Amino acid sequence: GVATRKGYESLKKAVVKIPPASLVLETDSPDQPPACWPGLNEPATLLRVAETVAALRKESPEALLLRSAENLRRVFKI
């Protein structure tokens, strides 16, 4: 979720370099206030995080979300 905030340039550069098989999206919910979503930080914020990270990586949010889900399933064996 922090990648959606202004600044944090070193984090944004790192997000671009993460290998696709290692990338998992999250929102920092509920302890971090959202930078990209008005109101509470909740699971729906993940869509905005995906849009931001996908733009940084020059790929579609849908593909990024699918890959993130696949990576989570692989790591947690679900």
PDB file of C-alpha atoms in Angstrom:
ATOM      1  CA  GLY A   1       0.000   0.000   0.000  1.00  0.00           C
ATOM      2  CA  VAL A   2       2.852   2.398   0.683  1.00  0.00           C
ATOM      3  CA  ALA A   3       3.739   2.319  -3.029  1.00  0.00           C
ATOM      4  CA  THR A   4       0.604   4.406  -3.649  1.00  0.00           C
ATOM      5  CA  ARG A   5       1.920   7.317  -1.595  1.00  0.00           C
ATOM      6  CA  LYS A   6       3.775  10.341  -2.888  1.00  0.00           C
ATOM      7  CA  GLY A   7       7.491  10.034  -2.414  1.00  0.00           C
ATOM      8  CA  TYR A   8       8.893   6.616  -1.488  1.00  0.00           C
ATOM      9  CA  GLU A   9      10.886   6.631  -4.720  1.00  0.00           C
ATOM     10  CA  SER A  10      13.334   3.955  -3.561  1.00  0.00           C
ATOM     11  CA  LEU A  11      10.411   1.636  -2.777  1.00  0.00           C
ATOM     12  CA  LYS A  12       8.855   2.308  -6.170  1.00  0.00           C
ATOM     13  CA  LYS A  13      12.157   1.485  -7.888  1.00  0.00           C
ATOM     14  CA  ALA A  14      12.377  -1.754  -5.885  1.00  0.00           C
ATOM     15  CA  VAL A  15       8.807  -2.744  -6.813  1.00  0.00           C
ATOM     16  CA  VAL A  16       9.789  -2.608 -10.474  1.00  0.00           C
ATOM     17  CA  LYS A  17      12.783  -4.906  -9.897  1.00  0.00           C
ATOM     18  CA  ILE A  18      10.981  -7.627  -7.909  1.00  0.00           C
ATOM     19  CA  PRO A  19      10.873 -10.842  -9.965  1.00  0.00           C
ATOM     20  CA  PRO A  20       7.308 -11.701 -11.046  1.00  0.00           C
ATOM     21  CA  ALA A  21       7.348 -15.003  -9.118  1.00  0.00           C
ATOM     22  CA  SER A  22       8.197 -13.151  -5.893  1.00  0.00           C
ATOM     23  CA  LEU A  23       5.637 -10.358  -6.024  1.00  0.00           C
ATOM     24  CA  VAL A  24       2.622 -10.399  -3.701  1.00  0.00           C
ATOM     25  CA  LEU A  25       0.330  -7.402  -3.294  1.00  0.00           C
ATOM     26  CA  GLU A  26      -1.040  -6.196   0.028  1.00  0.00           C
ATOM     27  CA  THR A  27      -2.605  -3.045   1.453  1.00  0.00           C
ATOM     28  CA  ASP A  28      -1.045  -2.581   4.913  1.00  0.00           C
ATOM     29  CA  SER A  29      -4.642  -2.859   6.137  1.00  0.00           C
ATOM     30  CA  PRO A  30      -5.832  -1.973   8.667  1.00  0.00           C
ATOM     31  CA  ASP A  31      -2.918  -0.250  10.397  1.00  0.00           C
ATOM     32  CA  GLN A  32      -1.815   2.145   7.637  1.00  0.00           C
ATOM     33  CA  PRO A  33      -4.096   4.903   6.386  1.00  0.00           C
ATOM     34  CA  PRO A  34      -4.756   4.627   2.657  1.00  0.00           C
ATOM     35  CA  ALA A  35      -3.052   7.065   0.351  1.00  0.00           C
ATOM     36  CA  CYS A  36      -5.018   6.021  -2.707  1.00  0.00           C
ATOM     37  CA  TRP A  37      -8.499   5.423  -1.339  1.00  0.00           C
ATOM     38  CA  PRO A  38     -10.773   7.777   0.601  1.00  0.00           C
ATOM     39  CA  GLY A  39     -11.884   6.381   3.920  1.00  0.00           C
ATOM     40  CA  LEU A  40     -10.790   3.281   5.745  1.00  0.00           C
ATOM     41  CA  ASN A  41      -8.036   0.982   4.589  1.00  0.00           C
ATOM     42  CA  GLU A  42      -9.896  -2.197   3.698  1.00  0.00           C
ATOM     43  CA  PRO A  43      -9.482  -5.140   1.319  1.00  0.00           C
ATOM     44  CA  ALA A  44     -11.009  -3.166  -1.567  1.00  0.00           C
ATOM     45  CA  THR A  45      -7.952  -0.906  -1.416  1.00  0.00           C
ATOM     46  CA  LEU A  46      -6.004  -3.756  -3.030  1.00  0.00           C
ATOM     47  CA  LEU A  47      -7.486  -2.788  -6.393  1.00  0.00           C
ATOM     48  CA  ARG A  48      -5.917   0.666  -6.193  1.00  0.00           C
ATOM     49  CA  VAL A  49      -2.626  -0.801  -5.010  1.00  0.00           C
ATOM     50  CA  ALA A  50      -2.679  -3.128  -8.025  1.00  0.00           C
ATOM     51  CA  GLU A  51      -3.329  -0.209 -10.384  1.00  0.00           C
ATOM     52  CA  THR A  52      -0.417   1.745  -8.930  1.00  0.00           C
ATOM     53  CA  VAL A  53       2.055  -1.151  -8.908  1.00  0.00           C
ATOM     54  CA  ALA A  54       0.988  -2.285 -12.389  1.00  0.00           C
ATOM     55  CA  ALA A  55       1.581   1.208 -13.750  1.00  0.00           C
ATOM     56  CA  LEU A  56       5.059   1.241 -12.207  1.00  0.00           C
ATOM     57  CA  ARG A  57       5.801  -2.175 -13.737  1.00  0.00           C
ATOM     58  CA  LYS A  58       4.130  -1.281 -17.069  1.00  0.00           C
ATOM     59  CA  GLU A  59       1.681  -4.174 -16.995  1.00  0.00           C
ATOM     60  CA  SER A  60      -2.041  -4.619 -16.534  1.00  0.00           C
ATOM     61  CA  PRO A  61      -3.569  -4.587 -13.043  1.00  0.00           C
ATOM     62  CA  GLU A  62      -5.523  -7.743 -13.894  1.00  0.00           C
ATOM     63  CA  ALA A  63      -2.377  -9.699 -14.805  1.00  0.00           C
ATOM     64  CA  LEU A  64      -0.626  -8.436 -11.685  1.00  0.00           C
ATOM     65  CA  LEU A  65      -3.515  -9.447  -9.425  1.00  0.00           C
ATOM     66  CA  LEU A  66      -3.671 -12.914 -10.989  1.00  0.00           C
ATOM     67  CA  ARG A  67       0.063 -13.436 -10.560  1.00  0.00           C
ATOM     68  CA  SER A  68      -0.044 -12.179  -6.983  1.00  0.00           C
ATOM     69  CA  ALA A  69      -2.824 -14.657  -6.191  1.00  0.00           C
ATOM     70  CA  GLU A  70      -0.875 -17.480  -7.851  1.00  0.00           C
ATOM     71  CA  ASN A  71       2.216 -16.584  -5.821  1.00  0.00           C
ATOM     72  CA  LEU A  72       0.211 -16.579  -2.591  1.00  0.00           C
ATOM     73  CA  ARG A  73      -1.290 -19.973  -3.384  1.00  0.00           C
ATOM     74  CA  ARG A  74       2.152 -21.355  -4.162  1.00  0.00           C
ATOM     75  CA  VAL A  75       3.753 -19.991  -0.989  1.00  0.00           C
ATOM     76  CA  PHE A  76       0.923 -21.068   1.323  1.00  0.00           C
ATOM     77  CA  LYS A  77       0.198 -24.282  -0.611  1.00  0.00           C
ATOM     78  CA  ILE A  78      -3.493 -23.527  -0.999  1.00  0.00           C
TER      79      ILE A  78
END
